[in-house]
PDB file of C-alpha atoms in Angstrom:
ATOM      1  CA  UNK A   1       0.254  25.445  13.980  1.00 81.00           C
ATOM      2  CA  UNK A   2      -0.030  22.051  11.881  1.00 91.00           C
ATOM      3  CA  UNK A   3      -2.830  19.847  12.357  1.00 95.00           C
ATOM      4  CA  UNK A   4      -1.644  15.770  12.394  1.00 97.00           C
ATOM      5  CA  UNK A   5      -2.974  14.039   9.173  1.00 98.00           C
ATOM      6  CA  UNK A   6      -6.182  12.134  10.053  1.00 97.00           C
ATOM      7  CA  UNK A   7      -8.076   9.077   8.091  1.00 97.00           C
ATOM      8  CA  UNK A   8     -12.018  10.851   7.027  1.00 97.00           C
ATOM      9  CA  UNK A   9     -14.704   9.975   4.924  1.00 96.00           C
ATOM     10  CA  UNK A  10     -13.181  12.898   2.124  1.00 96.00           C
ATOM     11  CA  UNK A  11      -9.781  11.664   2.508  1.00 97.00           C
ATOM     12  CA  UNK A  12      -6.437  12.092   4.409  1.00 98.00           C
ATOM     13  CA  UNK A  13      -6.326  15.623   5.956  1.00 98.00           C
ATOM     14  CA  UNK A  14      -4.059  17.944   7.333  1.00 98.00           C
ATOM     15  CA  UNK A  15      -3.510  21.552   7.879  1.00 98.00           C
ATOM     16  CA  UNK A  16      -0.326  23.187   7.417  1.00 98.00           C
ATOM     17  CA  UNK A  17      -0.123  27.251   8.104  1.00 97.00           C
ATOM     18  CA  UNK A  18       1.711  29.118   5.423  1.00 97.00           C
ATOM     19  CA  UNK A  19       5.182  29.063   7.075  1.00 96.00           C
ATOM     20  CA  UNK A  20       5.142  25.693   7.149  1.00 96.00           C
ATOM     21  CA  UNK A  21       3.800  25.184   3.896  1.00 98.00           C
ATOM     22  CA  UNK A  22       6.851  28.015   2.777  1.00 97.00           C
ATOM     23  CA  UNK A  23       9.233  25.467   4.630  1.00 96.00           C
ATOM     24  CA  UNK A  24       7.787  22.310   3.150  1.00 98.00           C
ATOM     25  CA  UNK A  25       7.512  23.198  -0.445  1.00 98.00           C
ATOM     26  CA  UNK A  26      11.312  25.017  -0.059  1.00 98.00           C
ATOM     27  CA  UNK A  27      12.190  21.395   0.729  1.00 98.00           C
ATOM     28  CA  UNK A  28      10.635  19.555  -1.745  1.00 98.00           C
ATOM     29  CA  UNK A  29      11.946  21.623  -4.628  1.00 98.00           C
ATOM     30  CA  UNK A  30      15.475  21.093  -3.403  1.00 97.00           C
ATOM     31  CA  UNK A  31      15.284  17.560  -2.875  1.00 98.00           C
ATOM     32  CA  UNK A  32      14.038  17.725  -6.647  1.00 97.00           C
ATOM     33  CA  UNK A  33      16.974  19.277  -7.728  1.00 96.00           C
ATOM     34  CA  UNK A  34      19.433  17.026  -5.818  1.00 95.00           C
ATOM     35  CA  UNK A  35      17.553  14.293  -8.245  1.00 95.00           C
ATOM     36  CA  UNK A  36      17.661  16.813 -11.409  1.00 91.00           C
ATOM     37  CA  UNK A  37      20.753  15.191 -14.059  1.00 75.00           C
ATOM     38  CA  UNK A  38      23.459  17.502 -13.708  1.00 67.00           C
ATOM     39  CA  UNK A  39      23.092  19.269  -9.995  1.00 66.00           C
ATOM     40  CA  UNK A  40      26.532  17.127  -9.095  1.00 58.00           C
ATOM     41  CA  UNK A  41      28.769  17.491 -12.468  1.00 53.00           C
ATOM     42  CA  UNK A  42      26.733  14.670 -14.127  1.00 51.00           C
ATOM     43  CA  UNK A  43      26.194  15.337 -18.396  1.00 52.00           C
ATOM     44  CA  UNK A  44      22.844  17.554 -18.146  1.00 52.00           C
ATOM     45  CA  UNK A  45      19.752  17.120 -19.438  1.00 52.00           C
ATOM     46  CA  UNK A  46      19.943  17.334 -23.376  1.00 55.00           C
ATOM     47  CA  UNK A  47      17.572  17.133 -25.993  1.00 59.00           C
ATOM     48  CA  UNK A  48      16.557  13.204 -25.748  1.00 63.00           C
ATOM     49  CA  UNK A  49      17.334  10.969 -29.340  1.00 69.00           C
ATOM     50  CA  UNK A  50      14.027  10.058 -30.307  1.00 72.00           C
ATOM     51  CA  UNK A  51      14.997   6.626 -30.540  1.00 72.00           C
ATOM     52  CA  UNK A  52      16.468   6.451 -27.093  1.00 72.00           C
ATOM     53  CA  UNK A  53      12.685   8.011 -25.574  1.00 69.00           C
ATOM     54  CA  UNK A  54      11.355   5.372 -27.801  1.00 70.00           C
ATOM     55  CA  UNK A  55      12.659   2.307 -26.323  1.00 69.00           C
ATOM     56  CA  UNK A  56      12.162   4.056 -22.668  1.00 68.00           C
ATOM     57  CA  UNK A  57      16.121   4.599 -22.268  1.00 71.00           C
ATOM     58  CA  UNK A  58      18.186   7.122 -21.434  1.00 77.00           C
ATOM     59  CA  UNK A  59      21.514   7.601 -23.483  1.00 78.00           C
ATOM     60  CA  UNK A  60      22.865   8.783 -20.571  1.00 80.00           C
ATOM     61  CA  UNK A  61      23.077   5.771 -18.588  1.00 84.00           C
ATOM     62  CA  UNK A  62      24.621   3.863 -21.414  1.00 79.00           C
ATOM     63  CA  UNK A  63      27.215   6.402 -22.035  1.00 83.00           C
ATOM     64  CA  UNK A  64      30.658   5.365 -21.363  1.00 80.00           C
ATOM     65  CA  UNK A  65      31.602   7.337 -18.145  1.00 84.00           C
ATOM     66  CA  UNK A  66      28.089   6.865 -16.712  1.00 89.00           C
ATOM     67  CA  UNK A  67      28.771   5.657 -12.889  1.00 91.00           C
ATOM     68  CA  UNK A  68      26.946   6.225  -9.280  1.00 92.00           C
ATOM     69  CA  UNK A  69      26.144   9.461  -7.717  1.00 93.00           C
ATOM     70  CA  UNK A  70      29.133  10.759  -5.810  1.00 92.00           C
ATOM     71  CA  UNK A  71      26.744  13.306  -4.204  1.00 93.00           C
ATOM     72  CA  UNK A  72      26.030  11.229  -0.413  1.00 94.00           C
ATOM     73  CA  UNK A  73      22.558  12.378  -0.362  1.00 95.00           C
ATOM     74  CA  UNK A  74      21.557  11.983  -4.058  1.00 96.00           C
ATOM     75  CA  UNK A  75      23.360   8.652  -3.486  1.00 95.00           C
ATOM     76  CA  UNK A  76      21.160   7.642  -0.656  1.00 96.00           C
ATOM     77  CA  UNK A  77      18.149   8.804  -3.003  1.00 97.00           C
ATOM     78  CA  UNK A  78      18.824   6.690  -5.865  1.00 97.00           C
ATOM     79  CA  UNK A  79      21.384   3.584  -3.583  1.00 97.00           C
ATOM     80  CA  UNK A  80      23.167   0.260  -4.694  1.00 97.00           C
ATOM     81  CA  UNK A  81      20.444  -2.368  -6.003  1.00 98.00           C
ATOM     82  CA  UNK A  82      23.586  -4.940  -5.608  1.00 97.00           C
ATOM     83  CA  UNK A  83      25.697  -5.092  -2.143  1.00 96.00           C
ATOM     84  CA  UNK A  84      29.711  -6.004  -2.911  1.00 95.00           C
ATOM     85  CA  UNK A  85      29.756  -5.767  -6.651  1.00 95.00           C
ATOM     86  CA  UNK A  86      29.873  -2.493  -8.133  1.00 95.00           C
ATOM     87  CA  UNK A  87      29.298  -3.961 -11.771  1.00 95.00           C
ATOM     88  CA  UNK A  88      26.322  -5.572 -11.014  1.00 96.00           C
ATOM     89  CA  UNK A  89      25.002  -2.451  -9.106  1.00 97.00           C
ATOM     90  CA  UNK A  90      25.855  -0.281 -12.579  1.00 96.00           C
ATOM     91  CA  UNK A  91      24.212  -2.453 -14.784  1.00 95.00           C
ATOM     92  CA  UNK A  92      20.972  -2.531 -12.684  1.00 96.00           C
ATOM     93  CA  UNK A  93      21.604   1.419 -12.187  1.00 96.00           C
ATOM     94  CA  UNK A  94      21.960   1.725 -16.121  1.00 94.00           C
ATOM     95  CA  UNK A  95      18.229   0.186 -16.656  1.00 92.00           C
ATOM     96  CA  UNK A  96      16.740   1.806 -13.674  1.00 94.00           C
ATOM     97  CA  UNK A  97      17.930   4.932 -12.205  1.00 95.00           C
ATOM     98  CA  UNK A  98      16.016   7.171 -14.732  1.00 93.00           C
ATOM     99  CA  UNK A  99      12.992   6.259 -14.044  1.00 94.00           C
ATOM    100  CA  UNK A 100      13.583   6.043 -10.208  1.00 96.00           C
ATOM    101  CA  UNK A 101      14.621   9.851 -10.727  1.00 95.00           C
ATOM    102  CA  UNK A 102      11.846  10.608 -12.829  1.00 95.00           C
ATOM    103  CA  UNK A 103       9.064   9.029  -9.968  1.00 97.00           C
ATOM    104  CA  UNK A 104      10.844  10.702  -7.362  1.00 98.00           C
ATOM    105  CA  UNK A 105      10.908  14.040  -8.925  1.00 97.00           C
ATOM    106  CA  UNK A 106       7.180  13.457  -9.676  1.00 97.00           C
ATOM    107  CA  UNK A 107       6.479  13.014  -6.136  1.00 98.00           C
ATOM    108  CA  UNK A 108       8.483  15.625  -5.012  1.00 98.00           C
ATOM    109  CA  UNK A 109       6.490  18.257  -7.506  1.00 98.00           C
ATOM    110  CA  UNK A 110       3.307  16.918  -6.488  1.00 98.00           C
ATOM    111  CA  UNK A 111       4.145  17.719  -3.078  1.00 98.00           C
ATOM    112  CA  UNK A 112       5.323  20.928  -3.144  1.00 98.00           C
ATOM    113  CA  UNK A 113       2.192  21.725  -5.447  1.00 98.00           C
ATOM    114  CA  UNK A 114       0.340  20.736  -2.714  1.00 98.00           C
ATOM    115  CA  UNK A 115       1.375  23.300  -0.837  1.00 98.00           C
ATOM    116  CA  UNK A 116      -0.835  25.663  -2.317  1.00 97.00           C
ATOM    117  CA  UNK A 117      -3.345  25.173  -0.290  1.00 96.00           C
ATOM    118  CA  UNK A 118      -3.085  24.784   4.232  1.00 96.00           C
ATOM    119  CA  UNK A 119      -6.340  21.956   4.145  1.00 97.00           C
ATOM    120  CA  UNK A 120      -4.609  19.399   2.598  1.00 98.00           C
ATOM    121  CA  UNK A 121      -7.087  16.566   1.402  1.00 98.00           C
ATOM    122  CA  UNK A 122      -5.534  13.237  -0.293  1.00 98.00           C
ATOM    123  CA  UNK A 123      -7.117  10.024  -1.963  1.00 98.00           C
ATOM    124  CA  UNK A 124      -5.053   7.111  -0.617  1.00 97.00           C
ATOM    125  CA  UNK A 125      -3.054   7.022  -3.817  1.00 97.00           C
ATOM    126  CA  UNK A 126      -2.203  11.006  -3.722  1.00 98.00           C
ATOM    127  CA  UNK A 127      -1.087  10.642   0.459  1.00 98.00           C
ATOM    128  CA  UNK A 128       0.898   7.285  -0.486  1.00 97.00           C
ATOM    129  CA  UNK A 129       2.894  10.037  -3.302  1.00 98.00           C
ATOM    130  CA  UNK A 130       3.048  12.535  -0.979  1.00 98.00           C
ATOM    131  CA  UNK A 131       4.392   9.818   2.100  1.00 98.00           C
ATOM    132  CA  UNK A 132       7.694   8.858  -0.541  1.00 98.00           C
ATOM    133  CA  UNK A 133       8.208  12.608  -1.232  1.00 98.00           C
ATOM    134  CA  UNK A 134       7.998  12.991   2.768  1.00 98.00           C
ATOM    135  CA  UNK A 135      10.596  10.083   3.123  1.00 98.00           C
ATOM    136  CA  UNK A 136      12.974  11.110   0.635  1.00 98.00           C
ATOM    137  CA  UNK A 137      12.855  14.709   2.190  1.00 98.00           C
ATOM    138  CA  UNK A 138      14.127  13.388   5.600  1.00 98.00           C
ATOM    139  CA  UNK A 139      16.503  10.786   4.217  1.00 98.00           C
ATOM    140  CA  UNK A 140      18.543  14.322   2.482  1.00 97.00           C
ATOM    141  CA  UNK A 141      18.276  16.238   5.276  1.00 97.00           C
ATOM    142  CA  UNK A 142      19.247  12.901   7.729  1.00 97.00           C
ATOM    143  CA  UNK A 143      22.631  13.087   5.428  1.00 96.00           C
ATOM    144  CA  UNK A 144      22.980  16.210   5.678  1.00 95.00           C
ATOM    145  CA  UNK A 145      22.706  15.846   9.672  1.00 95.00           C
ATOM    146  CA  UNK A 146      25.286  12.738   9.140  1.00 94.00           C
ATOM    147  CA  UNK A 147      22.451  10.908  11.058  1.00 94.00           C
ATOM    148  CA  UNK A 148      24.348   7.588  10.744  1.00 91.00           C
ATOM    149  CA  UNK A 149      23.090   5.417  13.695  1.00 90.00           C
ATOM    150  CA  UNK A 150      20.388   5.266  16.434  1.00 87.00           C
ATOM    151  CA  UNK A 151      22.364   7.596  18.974  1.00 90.00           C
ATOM    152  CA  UNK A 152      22.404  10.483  16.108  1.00 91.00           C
ATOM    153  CA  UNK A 153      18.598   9.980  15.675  1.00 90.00           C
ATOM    154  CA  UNK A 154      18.200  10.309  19.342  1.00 89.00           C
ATOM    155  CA  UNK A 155      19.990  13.356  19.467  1.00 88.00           C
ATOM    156  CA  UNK A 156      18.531  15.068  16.509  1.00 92.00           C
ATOM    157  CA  UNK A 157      15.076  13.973  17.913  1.00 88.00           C
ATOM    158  CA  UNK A 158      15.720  16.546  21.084  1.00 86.00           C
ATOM    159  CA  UNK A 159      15.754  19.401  18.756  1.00 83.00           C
ATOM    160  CA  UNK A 160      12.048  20.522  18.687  1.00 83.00           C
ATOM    161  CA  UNK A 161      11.813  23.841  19.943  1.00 84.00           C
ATOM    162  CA  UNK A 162      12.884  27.128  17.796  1.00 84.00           C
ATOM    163  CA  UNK A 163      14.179  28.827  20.207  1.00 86.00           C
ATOM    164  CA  UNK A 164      16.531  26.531  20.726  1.00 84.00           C
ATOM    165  CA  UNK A 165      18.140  26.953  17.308  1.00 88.00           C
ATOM    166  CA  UNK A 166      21.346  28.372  17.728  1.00 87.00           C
ATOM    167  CA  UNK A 167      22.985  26.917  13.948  1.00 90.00           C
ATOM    168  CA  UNK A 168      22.277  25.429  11.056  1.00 91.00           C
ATOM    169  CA  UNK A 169      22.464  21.867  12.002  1.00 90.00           C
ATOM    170  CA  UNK A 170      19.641  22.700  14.840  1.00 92.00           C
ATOM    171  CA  UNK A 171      17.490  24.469  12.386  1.00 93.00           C
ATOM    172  CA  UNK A 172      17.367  21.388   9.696  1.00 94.00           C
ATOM    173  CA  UNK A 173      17.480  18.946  12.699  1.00 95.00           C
ATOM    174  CA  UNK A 174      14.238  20.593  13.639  1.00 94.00           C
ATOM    175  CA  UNK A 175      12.941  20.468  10.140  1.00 95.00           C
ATOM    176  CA  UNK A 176      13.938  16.973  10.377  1.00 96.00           C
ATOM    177  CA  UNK A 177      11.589  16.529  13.081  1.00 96.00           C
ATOM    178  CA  UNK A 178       8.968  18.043  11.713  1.00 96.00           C
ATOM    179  CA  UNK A 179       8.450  16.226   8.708  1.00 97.00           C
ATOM    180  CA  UNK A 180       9.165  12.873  10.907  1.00 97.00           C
ATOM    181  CA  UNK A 181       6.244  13.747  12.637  1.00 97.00           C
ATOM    182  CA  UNK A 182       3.872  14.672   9.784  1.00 98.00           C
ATOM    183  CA  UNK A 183       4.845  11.508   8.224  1.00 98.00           C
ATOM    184  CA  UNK A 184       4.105   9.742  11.319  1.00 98.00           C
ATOM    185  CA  UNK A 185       0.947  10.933  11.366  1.00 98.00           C
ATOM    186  CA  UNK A 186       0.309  10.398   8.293  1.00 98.00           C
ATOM    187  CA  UNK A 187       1.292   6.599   8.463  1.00 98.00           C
ATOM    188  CA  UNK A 188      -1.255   6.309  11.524  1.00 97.00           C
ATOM    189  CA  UNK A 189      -3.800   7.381   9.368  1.00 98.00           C
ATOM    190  CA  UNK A 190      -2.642   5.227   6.298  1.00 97.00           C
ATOM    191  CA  UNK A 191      -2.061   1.835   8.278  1.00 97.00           C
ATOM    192  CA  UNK A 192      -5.595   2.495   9.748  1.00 95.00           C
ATOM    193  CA  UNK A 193      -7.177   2.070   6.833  1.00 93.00           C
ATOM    194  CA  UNK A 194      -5.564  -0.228   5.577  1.00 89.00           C
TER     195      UNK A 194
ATOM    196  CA  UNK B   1      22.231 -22.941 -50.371  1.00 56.00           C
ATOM    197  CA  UNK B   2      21.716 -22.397 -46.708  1.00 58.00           C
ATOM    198  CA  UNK B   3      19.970 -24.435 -43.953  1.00 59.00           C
ATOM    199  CA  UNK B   4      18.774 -23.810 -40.599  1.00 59.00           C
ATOM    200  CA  UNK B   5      20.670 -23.648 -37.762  1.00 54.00           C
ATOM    201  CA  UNK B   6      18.554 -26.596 -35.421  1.00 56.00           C
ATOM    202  CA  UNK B   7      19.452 -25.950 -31.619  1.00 54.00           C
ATOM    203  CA  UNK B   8      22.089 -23.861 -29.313  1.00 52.00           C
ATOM    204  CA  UNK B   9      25.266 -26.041 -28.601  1.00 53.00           C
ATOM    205  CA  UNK B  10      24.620 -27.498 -25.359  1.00 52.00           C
ATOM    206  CA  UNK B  11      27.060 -25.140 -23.578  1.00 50.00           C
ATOM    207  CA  UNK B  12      25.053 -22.057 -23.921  1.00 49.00           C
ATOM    208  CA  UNK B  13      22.194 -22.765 -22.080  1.00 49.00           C
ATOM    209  CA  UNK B  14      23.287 -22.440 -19.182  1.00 47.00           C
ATOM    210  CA  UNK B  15      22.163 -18.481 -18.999  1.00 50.00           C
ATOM    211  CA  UNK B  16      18.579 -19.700 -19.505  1.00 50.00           C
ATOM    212  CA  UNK B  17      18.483 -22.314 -16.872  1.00 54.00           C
ATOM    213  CA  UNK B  18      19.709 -19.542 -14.499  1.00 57.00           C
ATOM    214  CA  UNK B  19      15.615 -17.847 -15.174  1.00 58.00           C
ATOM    215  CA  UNK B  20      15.147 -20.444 -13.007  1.00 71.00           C
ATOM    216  CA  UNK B  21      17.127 -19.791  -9.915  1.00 81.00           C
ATOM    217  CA  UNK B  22      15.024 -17.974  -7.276  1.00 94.00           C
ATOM    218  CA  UNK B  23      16.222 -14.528  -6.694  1.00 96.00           C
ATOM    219  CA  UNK B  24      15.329 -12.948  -3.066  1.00 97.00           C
ATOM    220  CA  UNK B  25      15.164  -9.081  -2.256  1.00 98.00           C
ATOM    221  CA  UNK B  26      16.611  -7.736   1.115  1.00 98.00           C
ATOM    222  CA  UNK B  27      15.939  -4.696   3.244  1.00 98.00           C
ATOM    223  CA  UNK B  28      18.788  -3.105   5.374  1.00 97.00           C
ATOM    224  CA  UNK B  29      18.425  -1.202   8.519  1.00 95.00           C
ATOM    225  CA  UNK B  30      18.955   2.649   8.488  1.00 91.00           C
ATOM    226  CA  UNK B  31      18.076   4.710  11.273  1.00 92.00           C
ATOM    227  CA  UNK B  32      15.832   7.286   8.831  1.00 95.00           C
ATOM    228  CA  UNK B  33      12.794   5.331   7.661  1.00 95.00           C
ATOM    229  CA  UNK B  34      10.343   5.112  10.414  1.00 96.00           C
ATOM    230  CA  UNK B  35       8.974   1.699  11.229  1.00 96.00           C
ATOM    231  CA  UNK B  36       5.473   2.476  11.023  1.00 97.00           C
ATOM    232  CA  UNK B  37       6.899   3.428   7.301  1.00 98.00           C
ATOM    233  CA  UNK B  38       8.764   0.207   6.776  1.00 98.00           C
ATOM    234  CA  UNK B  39       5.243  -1.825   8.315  1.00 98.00           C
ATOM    235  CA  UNK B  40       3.399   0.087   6.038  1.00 98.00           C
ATOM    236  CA  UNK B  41       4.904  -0.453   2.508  1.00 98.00           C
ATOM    237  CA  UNK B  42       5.324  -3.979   3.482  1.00 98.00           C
ATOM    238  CA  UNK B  43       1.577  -4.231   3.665  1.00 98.00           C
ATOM    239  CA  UNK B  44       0.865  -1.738   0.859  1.00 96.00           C
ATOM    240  CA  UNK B  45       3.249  -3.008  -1.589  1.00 97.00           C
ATOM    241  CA  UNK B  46       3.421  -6.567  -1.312  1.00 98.00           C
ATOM    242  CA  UNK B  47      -0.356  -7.499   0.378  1.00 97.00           C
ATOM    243  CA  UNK B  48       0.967  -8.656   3.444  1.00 98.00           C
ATOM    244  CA  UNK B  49      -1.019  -9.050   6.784  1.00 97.00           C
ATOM    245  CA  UNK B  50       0.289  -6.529   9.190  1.00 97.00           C
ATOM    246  CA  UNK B  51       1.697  -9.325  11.632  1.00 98.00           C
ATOM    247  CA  UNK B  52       3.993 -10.174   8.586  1.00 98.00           C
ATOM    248  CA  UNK B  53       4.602  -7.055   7.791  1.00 98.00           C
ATOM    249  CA  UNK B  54       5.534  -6.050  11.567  1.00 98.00           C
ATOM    250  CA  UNK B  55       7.490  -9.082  11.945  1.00 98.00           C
ATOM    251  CA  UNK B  56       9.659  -8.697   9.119  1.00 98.00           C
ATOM    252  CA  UNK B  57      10.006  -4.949   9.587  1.00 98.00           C
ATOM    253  CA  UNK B  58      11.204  -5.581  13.153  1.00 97.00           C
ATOM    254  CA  UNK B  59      13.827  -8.034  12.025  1.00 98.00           C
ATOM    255  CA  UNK B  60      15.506  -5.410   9.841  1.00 97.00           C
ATOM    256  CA  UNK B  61      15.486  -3.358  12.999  1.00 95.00           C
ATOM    257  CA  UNK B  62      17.180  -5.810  15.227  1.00 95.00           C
ATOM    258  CA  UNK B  63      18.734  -7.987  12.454  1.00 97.00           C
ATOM    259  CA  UNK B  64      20.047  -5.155  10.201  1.00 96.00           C
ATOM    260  CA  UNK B  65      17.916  -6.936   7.241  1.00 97.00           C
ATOM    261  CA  UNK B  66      15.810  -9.395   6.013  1.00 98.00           C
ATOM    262  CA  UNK B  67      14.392 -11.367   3.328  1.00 98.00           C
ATOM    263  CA  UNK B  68      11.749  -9.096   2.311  1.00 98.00           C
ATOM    264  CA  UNK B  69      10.353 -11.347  -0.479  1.00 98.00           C
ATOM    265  CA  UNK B  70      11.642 -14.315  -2.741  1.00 97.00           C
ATOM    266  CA  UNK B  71      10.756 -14.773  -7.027  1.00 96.00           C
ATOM    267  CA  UNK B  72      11.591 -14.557 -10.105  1.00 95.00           C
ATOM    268  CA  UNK B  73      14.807 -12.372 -10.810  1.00 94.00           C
ATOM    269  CA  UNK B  74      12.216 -10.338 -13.190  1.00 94.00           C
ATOM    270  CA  UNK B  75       9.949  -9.768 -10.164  1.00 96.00           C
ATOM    271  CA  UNK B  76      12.318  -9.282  -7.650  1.00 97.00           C
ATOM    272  CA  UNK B  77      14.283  -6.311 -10.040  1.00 96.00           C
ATOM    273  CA  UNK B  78      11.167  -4.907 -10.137  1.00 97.00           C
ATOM    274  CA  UNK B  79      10.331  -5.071  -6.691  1.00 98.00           C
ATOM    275  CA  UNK B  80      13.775  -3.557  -5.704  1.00 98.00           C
ATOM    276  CA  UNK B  81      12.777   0.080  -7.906  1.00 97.00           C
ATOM    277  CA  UNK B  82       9.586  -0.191  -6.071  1.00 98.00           C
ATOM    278  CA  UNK B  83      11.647  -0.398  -2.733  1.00 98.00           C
ATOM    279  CA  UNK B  84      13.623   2.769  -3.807  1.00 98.00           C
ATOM    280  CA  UNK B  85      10.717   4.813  -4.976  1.00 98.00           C
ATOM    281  CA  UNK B  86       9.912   4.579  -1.400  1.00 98.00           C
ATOM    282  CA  UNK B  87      13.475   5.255   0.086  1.00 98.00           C
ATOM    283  CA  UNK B  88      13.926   1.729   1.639  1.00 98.00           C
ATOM    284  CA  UNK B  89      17.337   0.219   1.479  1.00 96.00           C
ATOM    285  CA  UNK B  90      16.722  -2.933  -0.497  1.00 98.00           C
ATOM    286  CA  UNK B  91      19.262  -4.803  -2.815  1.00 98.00           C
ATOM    287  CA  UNK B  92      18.147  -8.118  -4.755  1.00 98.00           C
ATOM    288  CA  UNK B  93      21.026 -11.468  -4.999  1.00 97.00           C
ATOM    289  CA  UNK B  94      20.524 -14.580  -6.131  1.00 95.00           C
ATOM    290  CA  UNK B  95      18.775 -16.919  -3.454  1.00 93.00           C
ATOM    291  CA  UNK B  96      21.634 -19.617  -2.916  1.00 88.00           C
ATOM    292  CA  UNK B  97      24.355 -16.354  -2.099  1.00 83.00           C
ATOM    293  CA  UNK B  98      25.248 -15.697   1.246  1.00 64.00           C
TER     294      UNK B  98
END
């Protein structure tokens, strides 16, 4: 059974038993590959033009037919910088989204690397990392859930006990609640020291 | 023989005055993030006290968004990827749009 994540003079700990830590880490590496180029159609990852690495930039985004994700949940990942004009939104997309992808992806593998181990003990820096990879884990499954508005949260919220789980919606709406609570716990202890 | 060209026609400055317009970064409402979340990159991210933070985060709740900070369009880009490392909704426009 998980222990909350608490603010101590080593760090920010938890404890995670190793089905959890099995469940956790099988969620990080898939959010990781929702974010890996190519997953949804989109030109895979090539060798990179010397050049291009270079200057930081990614031909990819500058190719021709280089647009938003069409995948919802990779979309939700990496959204819109600009609201009601898509050419705007590319442009900022072109300069940014590969190294959004690349931090992500980062904190998603640091994560599920930490999941070696059932005491988890973080410096402030390593708990903020692992926080994002926490966040972006329940904003994929939230799509997947089509949580769209506060009456969907409510109702995925009232899935917390495994026997309940009768399909696969109830099993990642209690995975969904899950990591919401081990992030809230983990904010307690943040914002506490704060 | 060549000379120097002196100074731009006056006509094509006008993409340098815009550096000086003050570009503003907003946070939408989503049901996902928690608010303790929202509260606590506020406060982690851009320094602010936590009844800033909480105030602000609680008018994306109830508002749908808000003016999370205001600055250079430079700043505020960069801001925005910081926003989206942490899965918040923002979007950056210039300060005198809707």
């Amino acid at each position: 059974m998980a222990r909350a994540f608490k603010s101590t003079p080593r760090g920010f700990t938890a404890r995670l038993d190793t089905t959890e830590r099995d469940l956790l880490r099988g969620l990080f590496e898939d959010v990781a590959q929702v974010l890996a180029p190519g997953h949804d159609g989109e030109a895979p990852a090539g060798e990179v033009d010397p050049l291009w690495a270079m200057v930081g930039m990614d031909p990819r985004t500058h190719a021709a037919g280089f647009a938003a994700p069409t995948d919802a949940a990779e979309r939700r990942l990496l959204p819109d910088a600009v609201r009601d004009d898509p050419e705007a939104a590319l442009e900022y997309r072109r300069l940014t989204e590969t190294s959004l992808r690349e931090t992500k992806t980062g904190n998603l593998k640091a994560a599920a690397l930490a999941m070696e181990t059932g005491n988890l003990v973080f410096d402030t820096a390593a708990a903020n990392q692992f926080a994002q990879a926490l966040n972006d884990v329940r904003l994929v499954l939230a799509e997947r859930l089509e949580l769209r508005d506060e009456a969907d949260a409510e109702r995925i919220a009232d899935m917390t006990d495994a026997r309940n789980v009768g399909d696969v919606d109830e099993y990642l709406a209690l995975l969904y609640n899950f990591v919401t609570w081990l992030q809230e716990t983990l904010m307690q202890a943040l914002l506490g020291d704060l | 023989m060549t000379t120097a060209t002196d100074v731009l026609p006056r006509g094509e400055t006008s993409e340098r005055l815009d550096l000086d317009i003050p570009y503003v970064l907003l946070v939408w409402n989503d049901p996902v993030n928690l608010m303790s979340y929202v509260s606590y990159v506020f406060r982690s991210h851009f320094g602010y006290s936590q009844s800033k933070a909480d105030a602000l985060m609680m008018e994306v709740h109830q508002q749908g968004h808000s003016v999370v900070a205001t600055g250079t369009l430079e700043k505020i880009e960069a801001d925005v990827a910081a926003m989206h490392s942490y899965g918040l909704w923002a979007t950056f426009q210039r300060a005198d749009q809707g």
